[in-house]
Amino acid sequence: MSFLRALVGAVRSARHAPRLAVGLTPDDDVLLDAPDDRLAPALVAAALGDPEPAAKLLATTRDAGDWEDRDRYVGRLATFAYSRGEWLDRWRAVAPRDPDALLVSAQLAVRRAWESPARAERLRELDPLLRPLAEEAGRDPVPWRLALDHARGAHAGHAVFERLWEQALLRSPHHYGCHVAALKYLSAQWYGSHRAAFDFAEQAADDAAPGSLVRALPVRAAYEGLRPLPGSGRAPAAGPAVDGERVDRAADRGRALSAEFAAGDPWPAEVRNLLAYVLVERGRWEEALAEFGRTGPYATSFPWAVGGHDPLRRFLATRDRTRAELALRTPLWGPARGIPGRSGPRGH
């Protein structure tokens, strides 16, 4: 009987899998962490050793109060400087007190400290750099997001973290990066619990404005509950610690937010990649395939790189697995379901 099931499964895959690829970006056209039209010229110039476009870009975001893009650009520029930092050194040499150069340098320093075996000690050594950067940043919440990340790794107590969180909220009550930093602190992997993380995420999403990425924060909380336990390579089982129904409600909220943006829009790409991950973990194959359709060509390192994986390869492999699982669940002579970009009944 198992042999017969295997034969039928192979026929179903051969019949339906090609149809389920309709609407998906071809593998060779998928991009990993593709920069947007504003960031791309700054990265090209930085590769040539010229920091001026990056400086102008960050100054523009600071003057306009464009905090979400500013946070993304600071992170991407610091990542670029991690392996190619000559342009940042030149920027610091020409303008040693430029707040944007200092912010990128601080982001880079925090990343390097996080990777050290003596992480907490290395992070504490950065206090003299980070404290004045945040205090002198005016209404900019990005240095406070960095301070929140720093405090988590430095084992700051709840009172210290709460003070930093209050200052971040004063600058921007609905800043996505600051909310993610707080959610990580409250997760079971750090100083909280799955329940505390979900409570925080759901309340923040309820309070967020329409279209705000903070509305996807419960999906991030779901991921924190489903991600592999450190050193085990396996996710915690759904149960009292990880409430499967709560995870599914978070995924539903994420799907509703994703549907508000056009398919292939780079802005919600990371949220869509994260949502696809959660839907796959829950076995919701049809909805996961639809979400892979909405991502278009935009794969993101998070969450696919977590655990040391090749993120692009893992994205493509998970997308293929989703098609295969859905093909196996489609009747042999029935129509193929799950056309990407369209919603349908859950694939439980």
mmCIF file with all atom_site columns, C-alpha atoms in Angstrom, residues 108-280:
data_model
loop_
_atom_site.group_PDB
_atom_site.id
_atom_site.type_symbol
_atom_site.label_atom_id
_atom_site.label_alt_id
_atom_site.label_comp_id
_atom_site.label_asym_id
_atom_site.label_entity_id
_atom_site.label_seq_id
_atom_site.pdbx_PDB_ins_code
_atom_site.Cartn_x
_atom_site.Cartn_y
_atom_site.Cartn_z
_atom_site.occupancy
_atom_site.B_iso_or_equiv
_atom_site.pdbx_formal_charge
_atom_site.auth_seq_id
_atom_site.auth_comp_id
_atom_site.auth_asym_id
_atom_site.auth_atom_id
_atom_site.pdbx_PDB_model_num
ATOM 1   C CA . LEU A 1 108 ? 28.960 47.952 12.383 1.00 0.00 ? 108 LEU A CA 1
ATOM 2   C CA . ALA A 1 109 ? 30.660 47.908 15.788 1.00 0.00 ? 109 ALA A CA 1
ATOM 3   C CA . VAL A 1 110 ? 27.618 46.325 17.430 1.00 0.00 ? 110 VAL A CA 1
ATOM 4   C CA . ARG A 1 111 ? 27.484 43.622 14.768 1.00 0.00 ? 111 ARG A CA 1
ATOM 5   C CA . ARG A 1 112 ? 31.136 42.761 15.265 1.00 0.00 ? 112 ARG A CA 1
ATOM 6   C CA . ALA A 1 113 ? 30.705 42.665 19.022 1.00 0.00 ? 113 ALA A CA 1
ATOM 7   C CA . TRP A 1 114 ? 27.699 40.336 18.664 1.00 0.00 ? 114 TRP A CA 1
ATOM 8   C CA . GLU A 1 115 ? 29.883 37.886 16.739 1.00 0.00 ? 115 GLU A CA 1
ATOM 9   C CA . SER A 1 116 ? 32.584 37.815 19.435 1.00 0.00 ? 116 SER A CA 1
ATOM 10  C CA . PRO A 1 117 ? 32.787 34.856 21.858 1.00 0.00 ? 117 PRO A CA 1
ATOM 11  C CA . ALA A 1 118 ? 32.963 37.531 24.575 1.00 0.00 ? 118 ALA A CA 1
ATOM 12  C CA . ARG A 1 119 ? 29.837 39.236 23.246 1.00 0.00 ? 119 ARG A CA 1
ATOM 13  C CA . ALA A 1 120 ? 28.482 40.788 26.443 1.00 0.00 ? 120 ALA A CA 1
ATOM 14  C CA . GLU A 1 121 ? 31.866 42.208 27.428 1.00 0.00 ? 121 GLU A CA 1
ATOM 15  C CA . ARG A 1 122 ? 32.549 43.555 23.943 1.00 0.00 ? 122 ARG A CA 1
ATOM 16  C CA . LEU A 1 123 ? 29.112 45.168 23.783 1.00 0.00 ? 123 LEU A CA 1
ATOM 17  C CA . ARG A 1 124 ? 29.547 46.837 27.173 1.00 0.00 ? 124 ARG A CA 1
ATOM 18  C CA . GLU A 1 125 ? 32.759 48.395 25.862 1.00 0.00 ? 125 GLU A CA 1
ATOM 19  C CA . LEU A 1 126 ? 30.633 50.214 23.267 1.00 0.00 ? 126 LEU A CA 1
ATOM 20  C CA . ASP A 1 127 ? 28.627 52.138 25.883 1.00 0.00 ? 127 ASP A CA 1
ATOM 21  C CA . PRO A 1 128 ? 30.715 55.336 25.495 1.00 0.00 ? 128 PRO A CA 1
ATOM 22  C CA . LEU A 1 129 ? 30.001 55.267 21.749 1.00 0.00 ? 129 LEU A CA 1
ATOM 23  C CA . LEU A 1 130 ? 26.291 54.454 21.820 1.00 0.00 ? 130 LEU A CA 1
ATOM 24  C CA . ARG A 1 131 ? 25.033 56.561 24.734 1.00 0.00 ? 131 ARG A CA 1
ATOM 25  C CA . PRO A 1 132 ? 25.930 60.013 23.322 1.00 0.00 ? 132 PRO A CA 1
ATOM 26  C CA . LEU A 1 133 ? 24.898 58.904 19.821 1.00 0.00 ? 133 LEU A CA 1
ATOM 27  C CA . ALA A 1 134 ? 21.364 58.230 21.081 1.00 0.00 ? 134 ALA A CA 1
ATOM 28  C CA . GLU A 1 135 ? 21.147 61.215 23.398 1.00 0.00 ? 135 GLU A CA 1
ATOM 29  C CA . GLU A 1 136 ? 22.218 63.640 20.658 1.00 0.00 ? 136 GLU A CA 1
ATOM 30  C CA . ALA A 1 137 ? 20.003 62.135 17.942 1.00 0.00 ? 137 ALA A CA 1
ATOM 31  C CA . GLY A 1 138 ? 17.005 64.395 18.509 1.00 0.00 ? 138 GLY A CA 1
ATOM 32  C CA . ARG A 1 139 ? 13.844 62.790 17.154 1.00 0.00 ? 139 ARG A CA 1
ATOM 33  C CA . ASP A 1 140 ? 15.671 59.991 15.332 1.00 0.00 ? 140 ASP A CA 1
ATOM 34  C CA . PRO A 1 141 ? 14.628 56.588 16.792 1.00 0.00 ? 141 PRO A CA 1
ATOM 35  C CA . VAL A 1 142 ? 17.280 54.556 14.937 1.00 0.00 ? 142 VAL A CA 1
ATOM 36  C CA . PRO A 1 143 ? 20.081 55.074 17.506 1.00 0.00 ? 143 PRO A CA 1
ATOM 37  C CA . TRP A 1 144 ? 17.596 53.984 20.169 1.00 0.00 ? 144 TRP A CA 1
ATOM 38  C CA . ARG A 1 145 ? 16.807 50.829 18.197 1.00 0.00 ? 145 ARG A CA 1
ATOM 39  C CA . LEU A 1 146 ? 20.538 50.176 18.134 1.00 0.00 ? 146 LEU A CA 1
ATOM 40  C CA . ALA A 1 147 ? 20.706 50.830 21.883 1.00 0.00 ? 147 ALA A CA 1
ATOM 41  C CA . LEU A 1 148 ? 17.902 48.295 22.441 1.00 0.00 ? 148 LEU A CA 1
ATOM 42  C CA . ASP A 1 149 ? 19.774 45.638 20.437 1.00 0.00 ? 149 ASP A CA 1
ATOM 43  C CA . HIS A 1 150 ? 22.940 46.463 22.356 1.00 0.00 ? 150 HIS A CA 1
ATOM 44  C CA . ALA A 1 151 ? 21.184 46.212 25.726 1.00 0.00 ? 151 ALA A CA 1
ATOM 45  C CA . ARG A 1 152 ? 19.809 42.756 24.923 1.00 0.00 ? 152 ARG A CA 1
ATOM 46  C CA . GLY A 1 153 ? 23.222 41.363 24.059 1.00 0.00 ? 153 GLY A CA 1
ATOM 47  C CA . ALA A 1 154 ? 24.882 43.093 27.000 1.00 0.00 ? 154 ALA A CA 1
ATOM 48  C CA . HIS A 1 155 ? 22.439 41.412 29.432 1.00 0.00 ? 155 HIS A CA 1
ATOM 49  C CA . ALA A 1 156 ? 20.877 44.677 30.539 1.00 0.00 ? 156 ALA A CA 1
ATOM 50  C CA . GLY A 1 157 ? 18.186 44.268 33.171 1.00 0.00 ? 157 GLY A CA 1
ATOM 51  C CA . HIS A 1 158 ? 14.507 44.978 32.639 1.00 0.00 ? 158 HIS A CA 1
ATOM 52  C CA . ALA A 1 159 ? 14.702 48.448 34.219 1.00 0.00 ? 159 ALA A CA 1
ATOM 53  C CA . VAL A 1 160 ? 17.478 49.550 31.858 1.00 0.00 ? 160 VAL A CA 1
ATOM 54  C CA . PHE A 1 161 ? 15.668 48.145 28.845 1.00 0.00 ? 161 PHE A CA 1
ATOM 55  C CA . GLU A 1 162 ? 12.392 49.820 29.830 1.00 0.00 ? 162 GLU A CA 1
ATOM 56  C CA . ARG A 1 163 ? 14.102 53.217 30.063 1.00 0.00 ? 163 ARG A CA 1
ATOM 57  C CA . LEU A 1 164 ? 15.561 52.777 26.578 1.00 0.00 ? 164 LEU A CA 1
ATOM 58  C CA . TRP A 1 165 ? 12.184 51.623 25.254 1.00 0.00 ? 165 TRP A CA 1
ATOM 59  C CA . GLU A 1 166 ? 10.464 54.698 26.671 1.00 0.00 ? 166 GLU A CA 1
ATOM 60  C CA . GLN A 1 167 ? 12.983 56.958 24.958 1.00 0.00 ? 167 GLN A CA 1
ATOM 61  C CA . ALA A 1 168 ? 12.489 55.114 21.662 1.00 0.00 ? 168 ALA A CA 1
ATOM 62  C CA . LEU A 1 169 ? 8.717  55.541 21.900 1.00 0.00 ? 169 LEU A CA 1
ATOM 63  C CA . LEU A 1 170 ? 9.096  59.265 22.525 1.00 0.00 ? 170 LEU A CA 1
ATOM 64  C CA . ARG A 1 171 ? 10.872 59.553 19.182 1.00 0.00 ? 171 ARG A CA 1
ATOM 65  C CA . SER A 1 172 ? 8.601  57.313 17.124 1.00 0.00 ? 172 SER A CA 1
ATOM 66  C CA . PRO A 1 173 ? 5.739  55.405 18.793 1.00 0.00 ? 173 PRO A CA 1
ATOM 67  C CA . HIS A 1 174 ? 5.289  52.964 15.900 1.00 0.00 ? 174 HIS A CA 1
ATOM 68  C CA . HIS A 1 175 ? 8.818  52.418 14.614 1.00 0.00 ? 175 HIS A CA 1
ATOM 69  C CA . TYR A 1 176 ? 9.054  48.845 13.321 1.00 0.00 ? 176 TYR A CA 1
ATOM 70  C CA . GLY A 1 177 ? 12.740 48.313 14.142 1.00 0.00 ? 177 GLY A CA 1
ATOM 71  C CA . CYS A 1 178 ? 12.332 49.357 17.765 1.00 0.00 ? 178 CYS A CA 1
ATOM 72  C CA . HIS A 1 179 ? 9.332  47.053 18.138 1.00 0.00 ? 179 HIS A CA 1
ATOM 73  C CA . VAL A 1 180 ? 11.300 44.124 16.721 1.00 0.00 ? 180 VAL A CA 1
ATOM 74  C CA . ALA A 1 181 ? 14.131 44.870 19.160 1.00 0.00 ? 181 ALA A CA 1
ATOM 75  C CA . ALA A 1 182 ? 11.684 44.856 22.080 1.00 0.00 ? 182 ALA A CA 1
ATOM 76  C CA . LEU A 1 183 ? 10.037 41.657 20.853 1.00 0.00 ? 183 LEU A CA 1
ATOM 77  C CA . LYS A 1 184 ? 13.389 39.872 20.741 1.00 0.00 ? 184 LYS A CA 1
ATOM 78  C CA . TYR A 1 185 ? 14.109 40.941 24.311 1.00 0.00 ? 185 TYR A CA 1
ATOM 79  C CA . LEU A 1 186 ? 10.727 39.557 25.411 1.00 0.00 ? 186 LEU A CA 1
ATOM 80  C CA . SER A 1 187 ? 11.114 36.263 23.538 1.00 0.00 ? 187 SER A CA 1
ATOM 81  C CA . ALA A 1 188 ? 11.735 32.919 25.229 1.00 0.00 ? 188 ALA A CA 1
ATOM 82  C CA . GLN A 1 189 ? 15.171 32.854 23.569 1.00 0.00 ? 189 GLN A CA 1
ATOM 83  C CA . TRP A 1 190 ? 16.162 35.845 25.718 1.00 0.00 ? 190 TRP A CA 1
ATOM 84  C CA . TYR A 1 191 ? 14.469 37.329 28.786 1.00 0.00 ? 191 TYR A CA 1
ATOM 85  C CA . GLY A 1 192 ? 10.775 36.598 28.370 1.00 0.00 ? 192 GLY A CA 1
ATOM 86  C CA . SER A 1 193 ? 8.449  33.875 27.161 1.00 0.00 ? 193 SER A CA 1
ATOM 87  C CA . HIS A 1 194 ? 6.411  32.942 24.110 1.00 0.00 ? 194 HIS A CA 1
ATOM 88  C CA . ARG A 1 195 ? 3.309  34.293 25.824 1.00 0.00 ? 195 ARG A CA 1
ATOM 89  C CA . ALA A 1 196 ? 4.951  37.609 26.739 1.00 0.00 ? 196 ALA A CA 1
ATOM 90  C CA . ALA A 1 197 ? 6.224  38.035 23.182 1.00 0.00 ? 197 ALA A CA 1
ATOM 91  C CA . PHE A 1 198 ? 2.802  37.314 21.684 1.00 0.00 ? 198 PHE A CA 1
ATOM 92  C CA . ASP A 1 199 ? 1.026  39.620 24.142 1.00 0.00 ? 199 ASP A CA 1
ATOM 93  C CA . PHE A 1 200 ? 3.374  42.463 23.250 1.00 0.00 ? 200 PHE A CA 1
ATOM 94  C CA . ALA A 1 201 ? 3.198  41.802 19.498 1.00 0.00 ? 201 ALA A CA 1
ATOM 95  C CA . GLU A 1 202 ? -0.586 41.579 19.379 1.00 0.00 ? 202 GLU A CA 1
ATOM 96  C CA . GLN A 1 203 ? -1.072 44.767 21.386 1.00 0.00 ? 203 GLN A CA 1
ATOM 97  C CA . ALA A 1 204 ? 1.397  46.643 19.191 1.00 0.00 ? 204 ALA A CA 1
ATOM 98  C CA . ALA A 1 205 ? -0.317 45.376 16.036 1.00 0.00 ? 205 ALA A CA 1
ATOM 99  C CA . ASP A 1 206 ? -3.722 46.440 17.384 1.00 0.00 ? 206 ASP A CA 1
ATOM 100 C CA . ASP A 1 207 ? -2.403 49.957 17.990 1.00 0.00 ? 207 ASP A CA 1
ATOM 101 C CA . ALA A 1 208 ? -0.557 50.306 14.667 1.00 0.00 ? 208 ALA A CA 1
ATOM 102 C CA . ALA A 1 209 ? -1.752 52.443 11.796 1.00 0.00 ? 209 ALA A CA 1
ATOM 103 C CA . PRO A 1 210 ? -3.155 50.787 8.656  1.00 0.00 ? 210 PRO A CA 1
ATOM 104 C CA . GLY A 1 211 ? -0.353 49.623 6.382  1.00 0.00 ? 211 GLY A CA 1
ATOM 105 C CA . SER A 1 212 ? 2.283  49.788 9.121  1.00 0.00 ? 212 SER A CA 1
ATOM 106 C CA . LEU A 1 213 ? 4.679  46.840 9.213  1.00 0.00 ? 213 LEU A CA 1
ATOM 107 C CA . VAL A 1 214 ? 4.137  46.760 12.994 1.00 0.00 ? 214 VAL A CA 1
ATOM 108 C CA . ARG A 1 215 ? 0.860  45.038 12.143 1.00 0.00 ? 215 ARG A CA 1
ATOM 109 C CA . ALA A 1 216 ? 2.984  42.016 11.141 1.00 0.00 ? 216 ALA A CA 1
ATOM 110 C CA . LEU A 1 217 ? 4.694  41.858 14.536 1.00 0.00 ? 217 LEU A CA 1
ATOM 111 C CA . PRO A 1 218 ? 2.615  38.806 15.636 1.00 0.00 ? 218 PRO A CA 1
ATOM 112 C CA . VAL A 1 219 ? 4.129  36.915 12.694 1.00 0.00 ? 219 VAL A CA 1
ATOM 113 C CA . ARG A 1 220 ? 7.537  37.723 14.123 1.00 0.00 ? 220 ARG A CA 1
ATOM 114 C CA . ALA A 1 221 ? 6.383  36.438 17.514 1.00 0.00 ? 221 ALA A CA 1
ATOM 115 C CA . ALA A 1 222 ? 5.150  33.257 15.816 1.00 0.00 ? 222 ALA A CA 1
ATOM 116 C CA . TYR A 1 223 ? 8.545  32.817 14.189 1.00 0.00 ? 223 TYR A CA 1
ATOM 117 C CA . GLU A 1 224 ? 10.302 33.236 17.524 1.00 0.00 ? 224 GLU A CA 1
ATOM 118 C CA . GLY A 1 225 ? 8.186  30.364 18.840 1.00 0.00 ? 225 GLY A CA 1
ATOM 119 C CA . LEU A 1 226 ? 8.731  28.130 15.815 1.00 0.00 ? 226 LEU A CA 1
ATOM 120 C CA . ARG A 1 227 ? 12.415 28.743 15.144 1.00 0.00 ? 227 ARG A CA 1
ATOM 121 C CA . PRO A 1 228 ? 14.874 25.936 16.005 1.00 0.00 ? 228 PRO A CA 1
ATOM 122 C CA . LEU A 1 229 ? 15.995 25.805 19.613 1.00 0.00 ? 229 LEU A CA 1
ATOM 123 C CA . PRO A 1 230 ? 19.672 26.808 20.037 1.00 0.00 ? 230 PRO A CA 1
ATOM 124 C CA . GLY A 1 231 ? 21.914 23.803 19.474 1.00 0.00 ? 231 GLY A CA 1
ATOM 125 C CA . SER A 1 232 ? 19.034 21.402 18.787 1.00 0.00 ? 232 SER A CA 1
ATOM 126 C CA . GLY A 1 233 ? 18.258 22.048 15.131 1.00 0.00 ? 233 GLY A CA 1
ATOM 127 C CA . ARG A 1 234 ? 14.562 21.502 15.809 1.00 0.00 ? 234 ARG A CA 1
ATOM 128 C CA . ALA A 1 235 ? 11.645 23.759 16.602 1.00 0.00 ? 235 ALA A CA 1
ATOM 129 C CA . PRO A 1 236 ? 9.637  23.490 19.828 1.00 0.00 ? 236 PRO A CA 1
ATOM 130 C CA . ALA A 1 237 ? 6.492  21.442 19.436 1.00 0.00 ? 237 ALA A CA 1
ATOM 131 C CA . ALA A 1 238 ? 3.202  23.308 19.351 1.00 0.00 ? 238 ALA A CA 1
ATOM 132 C CA . GLY A 1 239 ? 1.539  23.106 22.740 1.00 0.00 ? 239 GLY A CA 1
ATOM 133 C CA . PRO A 1 240 ? 1.334  25.165 25.925 1.00 0.00 ? 240 PRO A CA 1
ATOM 134 C CA . ALA A 1 241 ? 4.586  26.958 25.074 1.00 0.00 ? 241 ALA A CA 1
ATOM 135 C CA . VAL A 1 242 ? 3.786  27.515 21.388 1.00 0.00 ? 242 VAL A CA 1
ATOM 136 C CA . ASP A 1 243 ? 0.036  27.938 20.880 1.00 0.00 ? 243 ASP A CA 1
ATOM 137 C CA . GLY A 1 244 ? -0.728 26.688 17.379 1.00 0.00 ? 244 GLY A CA 1
ATOM 138 C CA . GLU A 1 245 ? -4.013 28.582 17.159 1.00 0.00 ? 245 GLU A CA 1
ATOM 139 C CA . ARG A 1 246 ? -2.266 31.787 18.171 1.00 0.00 ? 246 ARG A CA 1
ATOM 140 C CA . VAL A 1 247 ? 0.397  31.181 15.528 1.00 0.00 ? 247 VAL A CA 1
ATOM 141 C CA . ASP A 1 248 ? -2.321 30.692 12.906 1.00 0.00 ? 248 ASP A CA 1
ATOM 142 C CA . ARG A 1 249 ? -4.080 33.898 13.955 1.00 0.00 ? 249 ARG A CA 1
ATOM 143 C CA . ALA A 1 250 ? -0.768 35.727 13.604 1.00 0.00 ? 250 ALA A CA 1
ATOM 144 C CA . ALA A 1 251 ? -0.340 34.275 10.125 1.00 0.00 ? 251 ALA A CA 1
ATOM 145 C CA . ASP A 1 252 ? -3.856 35.393 9.202  1.00 0.00 ? 252 ASP A CA 1
ATOM 146 C CA . ARG A 1 253 ? -3.034 38.929 10.301 1.00 0.00 ? 253 ARG A CA 1
ATOM 147 C CA . GLY A 1 254 ? 0.166  38.819 8.287  1.00 0.00 ? 254 GLY A CA 1
ATOM 148 C CA . ARG A 1 255 ? -1.689 37.656 5.186  1.00 0.00 ? 255 ARG A CA 1
ATOM 149 C CA . ALA A 1 256 ? -4.175 40.489 5.549  1.00 0.00 ? 256 ALA A CA 1
ATOM 150 C CA . LEU A 1 257 ? -1.335 43.014 5.729  1.00 0.00 ? 257 LEU A CA 1
ATOM 151 C CA . SER A 1 258 ? 0.507  41.438 2.795  1.00 0.00 ? 258 SER A CA 1
ATOM 152 C CA . ALA A 1 259 ? -2.624 41.677 0.668  1.00 0.00 ? 259 ALA A CA 1
ATOM 153 C CA . GLU A 1 260 ? -2.599 45.470 1.112  1.00 0.00 ? 260 GLU A CA 1
ATOM 154 C CA . PHE A 1 261 ? 0.608  45.741 -0.936 1.00 0.00 ? 261 PHE A CA 1
ATOM 155 C CA . ALA A 1 262 ? 1.073  44.972 -4.612 1.00 0.00 ? 262 ALA A CA 1
ATOM 156 C CA . ALA A 1 263 ? 2.683  41.659 -5.507 1.00 0.00 ? 263 ALA A CA 1
ATOM 157 C CA . GLY A 1 264 ? 6.424  42.133 -6.035 1.00 0.00 ? 264 GLY A CA 1
ATOM 158 C CA . ASP A 1 265 ? 6.583  45.291 -3.910 1.00 0.00 ? 265 ASP A CA 1
ATOM 159 C CA . PRO A 1 266 ? 10.065 45.339 -2.306 1.00 0.00 ? 266 PRO A CA 1
ATOM 160 C CA . TRP A 1 267 ? 8.910  47.278 0.777  1.00 0.00 ? 267 TRP A CA 1
ATOM 161 C CA . PRO A 1 268 ? 7.171  44.365 2.586  1.00 0.00 ? 268 PRO A CA 1
ATOM 162 C CA . ALA A 1 269 ? 9.573  41.729 1.193  1.00 0.00 ? 269 ALA A CA 1
ATOM 163 C CA . GLU A 1 270 ? 11.059 40.692 4.545  1.00 0.00 ? 270 GLU A CA 1
ATOM 164 C CA . VAL A 1 271 ? 7.628  40.425 6.157  1.00 0.00 ? 271 VAL A CA 1
ATOM 165 C CA . ARG A 1 272 ? 6.402  38.297 3.253  1.00 0.00 ? 272 ARG A CA 1
ATOM 166 C CA . ASN A 1 273 ? 9.440  36.012 3.435  1.00 0.00 ? 273 ASN A CA 1
ATOM 167 C CA . LEU A 1 274 ? 8.869  35.621 7.174  1.00 0.00 ? 274 LEU A CA 1
ATOM 168 C CA . LEU A 1 275 ? 5.169  34.936 6.638  1.00 0.00 ? 275 LEU A CA 1
ATOM 169 C CA . ALA A 1 276 ? 5.952  32.258 4.047  1.00 0.00 ? 276 ALA A CA 1
ATOM 170 C CA . TYR A 1 277 ? 8.304  30.615 6.560  1.00 0.00 ? 277 TYR A CA 1
ATOM 171 C CA . VAL A 1 278 ? 5.604  30.522 9.247  1.00 0.00 ? 278 VAL A CA 1
ATOM 172 C CA . LEU A 1 279 ? 2.951  29.215 6.836  1.00 0.00 ? 279 LEU A CA 1
ATOM 173 C CA . VAL A 1 280 ? 5.280  26.413 5.732  1.00 0.00 ? 280 VAL A CA 1
#
